PDB file of C-alpha atoms and ligand atoms in Angstrom:
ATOM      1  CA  UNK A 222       0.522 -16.836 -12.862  1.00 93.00           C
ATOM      2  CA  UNK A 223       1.502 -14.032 -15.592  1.00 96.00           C
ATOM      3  CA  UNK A 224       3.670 -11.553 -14.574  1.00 97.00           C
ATOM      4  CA  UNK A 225       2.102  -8.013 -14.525  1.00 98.00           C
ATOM      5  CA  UNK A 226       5.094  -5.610 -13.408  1.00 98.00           C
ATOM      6  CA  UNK A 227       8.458  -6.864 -13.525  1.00 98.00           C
ATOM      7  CA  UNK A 228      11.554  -5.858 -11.263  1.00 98.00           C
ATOM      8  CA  UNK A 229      13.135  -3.512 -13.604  1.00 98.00           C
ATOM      9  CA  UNK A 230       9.258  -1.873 -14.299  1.00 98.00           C
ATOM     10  CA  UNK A 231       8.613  -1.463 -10.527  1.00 98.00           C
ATOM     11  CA  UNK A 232      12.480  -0.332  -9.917  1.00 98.00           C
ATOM     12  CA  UNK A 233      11.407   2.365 -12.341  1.00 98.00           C
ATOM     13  CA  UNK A 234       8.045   3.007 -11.022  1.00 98.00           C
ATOM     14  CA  UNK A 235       9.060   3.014  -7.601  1.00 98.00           C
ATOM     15  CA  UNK A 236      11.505   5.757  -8.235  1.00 98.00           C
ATOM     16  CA  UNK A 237       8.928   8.292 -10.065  1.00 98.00           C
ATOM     17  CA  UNK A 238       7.093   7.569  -7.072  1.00 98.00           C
ATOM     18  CA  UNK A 239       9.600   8.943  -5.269  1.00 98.00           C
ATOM     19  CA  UNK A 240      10.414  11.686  -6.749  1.00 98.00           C
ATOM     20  CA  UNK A 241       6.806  12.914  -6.869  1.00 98.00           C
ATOM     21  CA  UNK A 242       6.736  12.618  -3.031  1.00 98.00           C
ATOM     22  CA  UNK A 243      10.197  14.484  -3.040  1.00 98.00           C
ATOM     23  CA  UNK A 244       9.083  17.302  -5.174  1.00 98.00           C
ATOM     24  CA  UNK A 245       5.902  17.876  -2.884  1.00 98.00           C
ATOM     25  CA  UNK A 246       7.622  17.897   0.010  1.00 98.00           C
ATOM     26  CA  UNK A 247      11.167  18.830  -0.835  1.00 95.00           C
ATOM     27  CA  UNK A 248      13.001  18.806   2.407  1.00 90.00           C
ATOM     28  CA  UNK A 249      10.874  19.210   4.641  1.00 95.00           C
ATOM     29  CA  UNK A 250      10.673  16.942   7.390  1.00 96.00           C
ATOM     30  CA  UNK A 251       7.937  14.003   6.549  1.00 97.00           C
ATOM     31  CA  UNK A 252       6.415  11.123   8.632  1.00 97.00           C
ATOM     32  CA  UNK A 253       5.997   8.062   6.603  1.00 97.00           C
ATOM     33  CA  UNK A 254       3.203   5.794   7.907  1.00 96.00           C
ATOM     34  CA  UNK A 255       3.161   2.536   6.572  1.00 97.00           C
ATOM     35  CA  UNK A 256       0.094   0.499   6.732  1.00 96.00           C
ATOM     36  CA  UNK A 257       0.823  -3.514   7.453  1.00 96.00           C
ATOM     37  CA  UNK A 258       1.539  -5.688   6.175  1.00 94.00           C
ATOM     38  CA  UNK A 259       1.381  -5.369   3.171  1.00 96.00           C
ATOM     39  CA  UNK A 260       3.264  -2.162   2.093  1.00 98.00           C
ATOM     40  CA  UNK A 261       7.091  -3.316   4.192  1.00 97.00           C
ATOM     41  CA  UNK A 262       8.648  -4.137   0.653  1.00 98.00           C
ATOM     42  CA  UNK A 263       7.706  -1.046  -1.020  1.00 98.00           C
ATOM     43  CA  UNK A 264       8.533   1.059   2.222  1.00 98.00           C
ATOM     44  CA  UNK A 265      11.914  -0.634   2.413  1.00 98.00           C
ATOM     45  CA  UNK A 266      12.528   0.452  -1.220  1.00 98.00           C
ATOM     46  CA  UNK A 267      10.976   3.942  -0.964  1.00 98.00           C
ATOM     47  CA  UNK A 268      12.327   5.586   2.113  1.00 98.00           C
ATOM     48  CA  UNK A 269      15.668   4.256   0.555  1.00 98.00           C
ATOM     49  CA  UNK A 270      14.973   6.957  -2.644  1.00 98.00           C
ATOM     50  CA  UNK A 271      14.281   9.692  -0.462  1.00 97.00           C
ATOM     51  CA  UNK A 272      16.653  11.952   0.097  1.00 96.00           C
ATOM     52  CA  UNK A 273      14.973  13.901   2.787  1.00 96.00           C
ATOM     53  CA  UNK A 274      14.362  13.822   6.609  1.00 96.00           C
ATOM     54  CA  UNK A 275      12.193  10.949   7.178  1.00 96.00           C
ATOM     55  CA  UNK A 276      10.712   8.910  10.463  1.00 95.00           C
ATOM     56  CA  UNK A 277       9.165   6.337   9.819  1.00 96.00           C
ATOM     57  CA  UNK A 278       5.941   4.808  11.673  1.00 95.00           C
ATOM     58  CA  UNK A 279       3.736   2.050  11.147  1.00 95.00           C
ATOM     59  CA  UNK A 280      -0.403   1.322  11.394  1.00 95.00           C
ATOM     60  CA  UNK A 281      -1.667  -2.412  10.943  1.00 95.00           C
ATOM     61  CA  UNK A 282      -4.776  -2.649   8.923  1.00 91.00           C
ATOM     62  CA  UNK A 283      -6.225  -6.056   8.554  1.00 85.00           C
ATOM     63  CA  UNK A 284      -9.472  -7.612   6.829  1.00 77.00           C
ATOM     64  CA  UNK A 285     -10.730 -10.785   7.320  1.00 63.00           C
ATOM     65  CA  UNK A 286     -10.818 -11.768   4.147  1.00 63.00           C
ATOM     66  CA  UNK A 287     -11.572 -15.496   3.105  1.00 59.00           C
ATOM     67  CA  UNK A 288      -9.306 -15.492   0.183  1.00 58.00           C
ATOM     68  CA  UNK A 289     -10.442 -12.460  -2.015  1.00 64.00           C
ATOM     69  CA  UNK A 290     -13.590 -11.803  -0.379  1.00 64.00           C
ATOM     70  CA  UNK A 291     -13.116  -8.430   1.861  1.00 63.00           C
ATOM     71  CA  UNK A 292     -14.692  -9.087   5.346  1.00 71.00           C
ATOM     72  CA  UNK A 293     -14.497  -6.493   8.498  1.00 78.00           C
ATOM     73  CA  UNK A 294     -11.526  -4.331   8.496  1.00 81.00           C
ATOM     74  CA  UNK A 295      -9.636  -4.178  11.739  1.00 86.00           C
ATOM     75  CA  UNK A 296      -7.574  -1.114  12.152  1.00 86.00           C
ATOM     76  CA  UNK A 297      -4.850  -1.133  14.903  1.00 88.00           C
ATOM     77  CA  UNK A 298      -2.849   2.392  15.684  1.00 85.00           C
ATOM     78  CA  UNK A 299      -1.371   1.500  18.826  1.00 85.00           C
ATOM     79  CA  UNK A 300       2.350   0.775  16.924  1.00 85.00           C
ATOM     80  CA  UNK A 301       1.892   4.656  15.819  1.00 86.00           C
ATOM     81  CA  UNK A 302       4.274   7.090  18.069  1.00 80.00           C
ATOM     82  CA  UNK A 303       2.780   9.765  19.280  1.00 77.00           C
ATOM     83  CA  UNK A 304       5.036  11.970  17.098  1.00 81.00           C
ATOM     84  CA  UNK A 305       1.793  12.469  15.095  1.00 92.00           C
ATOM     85  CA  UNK A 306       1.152  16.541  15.573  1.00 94.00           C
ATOM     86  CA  UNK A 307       2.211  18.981  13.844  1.00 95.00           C
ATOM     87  CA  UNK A 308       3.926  16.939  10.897  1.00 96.00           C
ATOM     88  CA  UNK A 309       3.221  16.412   7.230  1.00 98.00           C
ATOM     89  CA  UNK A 310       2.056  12.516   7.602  1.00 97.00           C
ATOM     90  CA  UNK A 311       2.072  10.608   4.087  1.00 98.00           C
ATOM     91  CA  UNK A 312       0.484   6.938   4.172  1.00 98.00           C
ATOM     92  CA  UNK A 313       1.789   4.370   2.491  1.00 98.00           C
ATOM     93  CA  UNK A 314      -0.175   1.241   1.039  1.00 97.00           C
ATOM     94  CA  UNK A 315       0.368  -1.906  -1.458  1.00 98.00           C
ATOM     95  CA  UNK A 316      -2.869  -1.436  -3.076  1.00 97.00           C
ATOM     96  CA  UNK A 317      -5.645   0.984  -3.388  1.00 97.00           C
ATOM     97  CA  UNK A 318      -8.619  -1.613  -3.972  1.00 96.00           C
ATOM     98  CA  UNK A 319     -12.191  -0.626  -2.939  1.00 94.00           C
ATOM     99  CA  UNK A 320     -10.388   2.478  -0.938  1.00 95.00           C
ATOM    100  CA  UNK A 321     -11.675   1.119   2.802  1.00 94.00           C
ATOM    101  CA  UNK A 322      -8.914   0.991   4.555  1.00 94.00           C
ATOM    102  CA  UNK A 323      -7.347   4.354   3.380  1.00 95.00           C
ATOM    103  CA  UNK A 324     -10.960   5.873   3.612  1.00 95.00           C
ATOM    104  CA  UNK A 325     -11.059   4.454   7.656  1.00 93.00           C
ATOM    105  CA  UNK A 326      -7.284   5.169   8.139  1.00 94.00           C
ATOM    106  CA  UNK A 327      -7.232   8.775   6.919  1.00 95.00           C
ATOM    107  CA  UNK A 328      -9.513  10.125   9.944  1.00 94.00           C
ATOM    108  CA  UNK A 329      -7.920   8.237  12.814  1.00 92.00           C
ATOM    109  CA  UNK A 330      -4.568   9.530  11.861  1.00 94.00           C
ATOM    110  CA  UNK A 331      -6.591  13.166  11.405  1.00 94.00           C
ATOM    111  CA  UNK A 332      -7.480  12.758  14.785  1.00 92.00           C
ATOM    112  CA  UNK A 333      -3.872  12.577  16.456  1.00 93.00           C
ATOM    113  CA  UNK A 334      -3.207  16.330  14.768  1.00 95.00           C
ATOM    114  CA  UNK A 335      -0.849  16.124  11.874  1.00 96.00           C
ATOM    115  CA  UNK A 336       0.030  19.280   9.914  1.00 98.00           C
ATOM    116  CA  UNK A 337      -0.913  17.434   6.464  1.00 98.00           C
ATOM    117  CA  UNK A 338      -2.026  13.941   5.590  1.00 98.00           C
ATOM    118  CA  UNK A 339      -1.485  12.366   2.076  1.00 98.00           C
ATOM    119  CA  UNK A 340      -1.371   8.653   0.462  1.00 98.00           C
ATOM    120  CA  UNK A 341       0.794   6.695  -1.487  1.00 98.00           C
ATOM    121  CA  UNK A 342      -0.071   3.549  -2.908  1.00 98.00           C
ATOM    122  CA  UNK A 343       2.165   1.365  -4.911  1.00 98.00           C
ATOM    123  CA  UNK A 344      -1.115   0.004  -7.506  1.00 98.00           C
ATOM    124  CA  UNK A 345      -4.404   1.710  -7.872  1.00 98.00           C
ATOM    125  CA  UNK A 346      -6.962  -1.277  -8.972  1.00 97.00           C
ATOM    126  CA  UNK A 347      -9.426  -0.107 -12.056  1.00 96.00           C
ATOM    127  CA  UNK A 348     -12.768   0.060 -11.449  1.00 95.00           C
ATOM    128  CA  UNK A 349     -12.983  -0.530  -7.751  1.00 93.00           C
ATOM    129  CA  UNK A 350     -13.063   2.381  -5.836  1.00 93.00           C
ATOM    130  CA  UNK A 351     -15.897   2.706  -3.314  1.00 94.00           C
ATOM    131  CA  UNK A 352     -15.419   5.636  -1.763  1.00 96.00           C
ATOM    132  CA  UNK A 353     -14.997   9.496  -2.197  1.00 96.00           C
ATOM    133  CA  UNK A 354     -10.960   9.588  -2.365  1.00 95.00           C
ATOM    134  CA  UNK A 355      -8.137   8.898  -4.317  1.00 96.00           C
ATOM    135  CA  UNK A 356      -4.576   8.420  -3.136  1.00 98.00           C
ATOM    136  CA  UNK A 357      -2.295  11.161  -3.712  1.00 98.00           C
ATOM    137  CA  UNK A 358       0.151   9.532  -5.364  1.00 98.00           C
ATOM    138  CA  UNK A 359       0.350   6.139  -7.182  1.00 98.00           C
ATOM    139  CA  UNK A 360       2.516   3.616  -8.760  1.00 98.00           C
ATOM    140  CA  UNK A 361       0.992   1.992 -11.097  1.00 98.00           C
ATOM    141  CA  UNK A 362      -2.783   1.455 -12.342  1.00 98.00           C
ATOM    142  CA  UNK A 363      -3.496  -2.156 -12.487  1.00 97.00           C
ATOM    143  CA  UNK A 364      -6.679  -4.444 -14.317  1.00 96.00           C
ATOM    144  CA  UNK A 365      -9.213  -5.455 -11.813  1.00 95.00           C
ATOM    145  CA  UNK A 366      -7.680  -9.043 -10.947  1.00 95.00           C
ATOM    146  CA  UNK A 367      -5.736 -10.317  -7.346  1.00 95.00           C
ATOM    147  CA  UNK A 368      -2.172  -9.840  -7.501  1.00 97.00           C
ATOM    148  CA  UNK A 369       0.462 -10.747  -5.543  1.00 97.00           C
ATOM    149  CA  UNK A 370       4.222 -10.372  -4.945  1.00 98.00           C
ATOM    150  CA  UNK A 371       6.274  -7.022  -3.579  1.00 98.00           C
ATOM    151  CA  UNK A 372       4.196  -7.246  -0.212  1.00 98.00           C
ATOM    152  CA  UNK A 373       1.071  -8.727  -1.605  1.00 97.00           C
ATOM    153  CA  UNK A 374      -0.093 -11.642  -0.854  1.00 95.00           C
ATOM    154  CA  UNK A 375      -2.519 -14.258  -1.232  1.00 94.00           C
ATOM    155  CA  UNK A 376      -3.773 -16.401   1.781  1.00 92.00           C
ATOM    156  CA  UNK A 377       0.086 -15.922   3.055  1.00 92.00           C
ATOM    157  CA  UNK A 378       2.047 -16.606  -0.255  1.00 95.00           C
ATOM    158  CA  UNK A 379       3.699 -14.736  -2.953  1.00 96.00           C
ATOM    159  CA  UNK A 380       4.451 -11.776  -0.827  1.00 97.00           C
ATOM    160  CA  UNK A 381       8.210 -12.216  -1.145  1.00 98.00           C
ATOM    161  CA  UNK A 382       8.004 -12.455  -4.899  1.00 98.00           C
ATOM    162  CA  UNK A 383      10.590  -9.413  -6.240  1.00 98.00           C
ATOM    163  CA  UNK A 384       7.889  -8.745  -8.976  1.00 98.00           C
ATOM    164  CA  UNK A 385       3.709  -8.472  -9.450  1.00 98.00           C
ATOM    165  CA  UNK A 386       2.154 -10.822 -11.003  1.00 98.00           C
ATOM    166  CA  UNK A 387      -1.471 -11.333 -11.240  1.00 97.00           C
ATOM    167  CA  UNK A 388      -3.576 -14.747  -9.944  1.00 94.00           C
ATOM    168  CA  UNK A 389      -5.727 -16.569 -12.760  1.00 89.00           C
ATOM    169  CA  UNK A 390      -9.065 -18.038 -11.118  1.00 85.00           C
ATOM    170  CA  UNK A 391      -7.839 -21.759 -11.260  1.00 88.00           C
ATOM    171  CA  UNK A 392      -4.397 -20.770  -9.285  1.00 87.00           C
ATOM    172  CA  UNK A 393      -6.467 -19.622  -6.470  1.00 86.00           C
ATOM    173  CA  UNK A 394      -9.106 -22.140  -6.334  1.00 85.00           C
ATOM    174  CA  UNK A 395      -6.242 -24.576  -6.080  1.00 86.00           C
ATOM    175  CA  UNK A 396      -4.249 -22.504  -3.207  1.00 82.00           C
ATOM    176  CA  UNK A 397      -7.617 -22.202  -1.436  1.00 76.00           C
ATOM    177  CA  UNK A 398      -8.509 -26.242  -1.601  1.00 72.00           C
ATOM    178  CA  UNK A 399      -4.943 -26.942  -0.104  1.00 73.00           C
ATOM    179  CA  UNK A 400      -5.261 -24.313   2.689  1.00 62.00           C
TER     180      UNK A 400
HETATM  181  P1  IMP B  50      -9.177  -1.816   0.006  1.00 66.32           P
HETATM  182  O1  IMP B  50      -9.504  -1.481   1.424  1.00 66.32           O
HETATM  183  O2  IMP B  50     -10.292  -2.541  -0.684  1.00 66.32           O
HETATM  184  O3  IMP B  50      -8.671  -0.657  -0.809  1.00 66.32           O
HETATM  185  O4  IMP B  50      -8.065  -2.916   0.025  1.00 66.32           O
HETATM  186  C1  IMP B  50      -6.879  -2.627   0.499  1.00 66.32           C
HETATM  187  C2  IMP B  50      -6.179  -3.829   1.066  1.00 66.32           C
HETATM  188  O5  IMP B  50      -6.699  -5.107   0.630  1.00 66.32           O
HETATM  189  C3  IMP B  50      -4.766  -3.757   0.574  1.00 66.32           C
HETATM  190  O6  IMP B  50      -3.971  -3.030   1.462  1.00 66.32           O
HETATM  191  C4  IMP B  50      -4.376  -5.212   0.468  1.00 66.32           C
HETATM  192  O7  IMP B  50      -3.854  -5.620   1.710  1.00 66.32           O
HETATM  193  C5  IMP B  50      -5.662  -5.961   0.204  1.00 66.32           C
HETATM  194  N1  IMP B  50      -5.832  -6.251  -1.256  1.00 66.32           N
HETATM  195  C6  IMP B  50      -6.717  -5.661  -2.108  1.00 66.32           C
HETATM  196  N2  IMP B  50      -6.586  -6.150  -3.354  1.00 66.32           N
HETATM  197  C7  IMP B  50      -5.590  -7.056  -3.302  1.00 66.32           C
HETATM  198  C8  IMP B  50      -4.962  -7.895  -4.310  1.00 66.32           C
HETATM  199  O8  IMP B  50      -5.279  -7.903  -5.504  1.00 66.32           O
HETATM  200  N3  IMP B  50      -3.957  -8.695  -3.859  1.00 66.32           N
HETATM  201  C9  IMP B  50      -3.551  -8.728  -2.555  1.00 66.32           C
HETATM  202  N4  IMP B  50      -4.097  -7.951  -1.610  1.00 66.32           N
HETATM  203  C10 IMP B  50      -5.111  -7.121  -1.968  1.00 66.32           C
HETATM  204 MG1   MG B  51      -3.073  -4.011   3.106  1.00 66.32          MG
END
């Protein structure tokens, strides 16, 4: 495992991130949507560097993937309060990978009313974006490889790893033969 963004890199990371979001918004009052599980570490350290009125809500977003392999996505708003209408909404991911999941998400949430609807994602992936979107604000720009670690995780390890680090082939095959 080689380690691709270290505490200190995503301490610093994390707080540009933060106060991009700030600037946009300034104080006005935001609703941060988290999308689960994946993005609880980030959204732990985030809403902690914002210095604004916040409420925070959550969406679960889950694909059946074997491993690496995306399958179905499964998108569950019923933990979402209905709080939704009239408010600037920003969503909050791990990872921006093929886009799917923000690209499903986005009109859902559209749906329920808000006055504005953004994304944040922690990593952007290189090279993998499927769909007609970009988030609106992002961490960090990663190779096209898994990571894990800071909320990501890989068949239910590594997400409570303080850093990123990224999965060689062999790691993975190994994970995936023990279950
Ligand atoms: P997308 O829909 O392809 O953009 O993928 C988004 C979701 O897939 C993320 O929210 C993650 O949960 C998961 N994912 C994509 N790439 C990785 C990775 O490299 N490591 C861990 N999870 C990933
Ligand atoms: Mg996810």
């Amino acid at each position: 495992m080689k380690t691709l963004l270290s505490e200190e890199q995503l301490r610093e990371g994390i707080r540009r991130l933060a106060e991009s979001i700030h600037a946009h918004y300034r104080d006005k009052p935001l609703t941060i949507v988290g999308v689960l599980i994946g993005s609880i570490v980030l959204l732990a350290d985030l809403i902690r560097l914002l210095n604004m009125p916040l409420r925070v809500d959550l969406v679960q977003a889950r694909s059946y993937r074997s491993g690496t392999r995306p399958g179905p996505l499964v998108l569950n708003t019923d933990l979402l309060s209905d709080g939704i209408r009239d408010r600037d909404v920003l969503l909050v991911d791990d990872i921006f990978d093929t886009g799917h999941t923000l690209w499903e998400l986005i009109p859902q949430i559209d749906e329920l009313g808000p006055a504005s609807l953004k994304c944040a994602v922690l990593l952007m992936k290189q090279g993998r974006c499927e769909v007609e979107m970009k988030p609106d604000f992002v961490g960090f720009e990663v190779p096209d490889a898994f990571v894990v670690g800071y909320g990501l995780d890989y068949r239910d390890r590594y997400r409570n790893l303080p850093y990123v680090a990224m999965l060689e082939p062999g790691e993975m095959q190994e994970i995936g033969d023990r279950g």
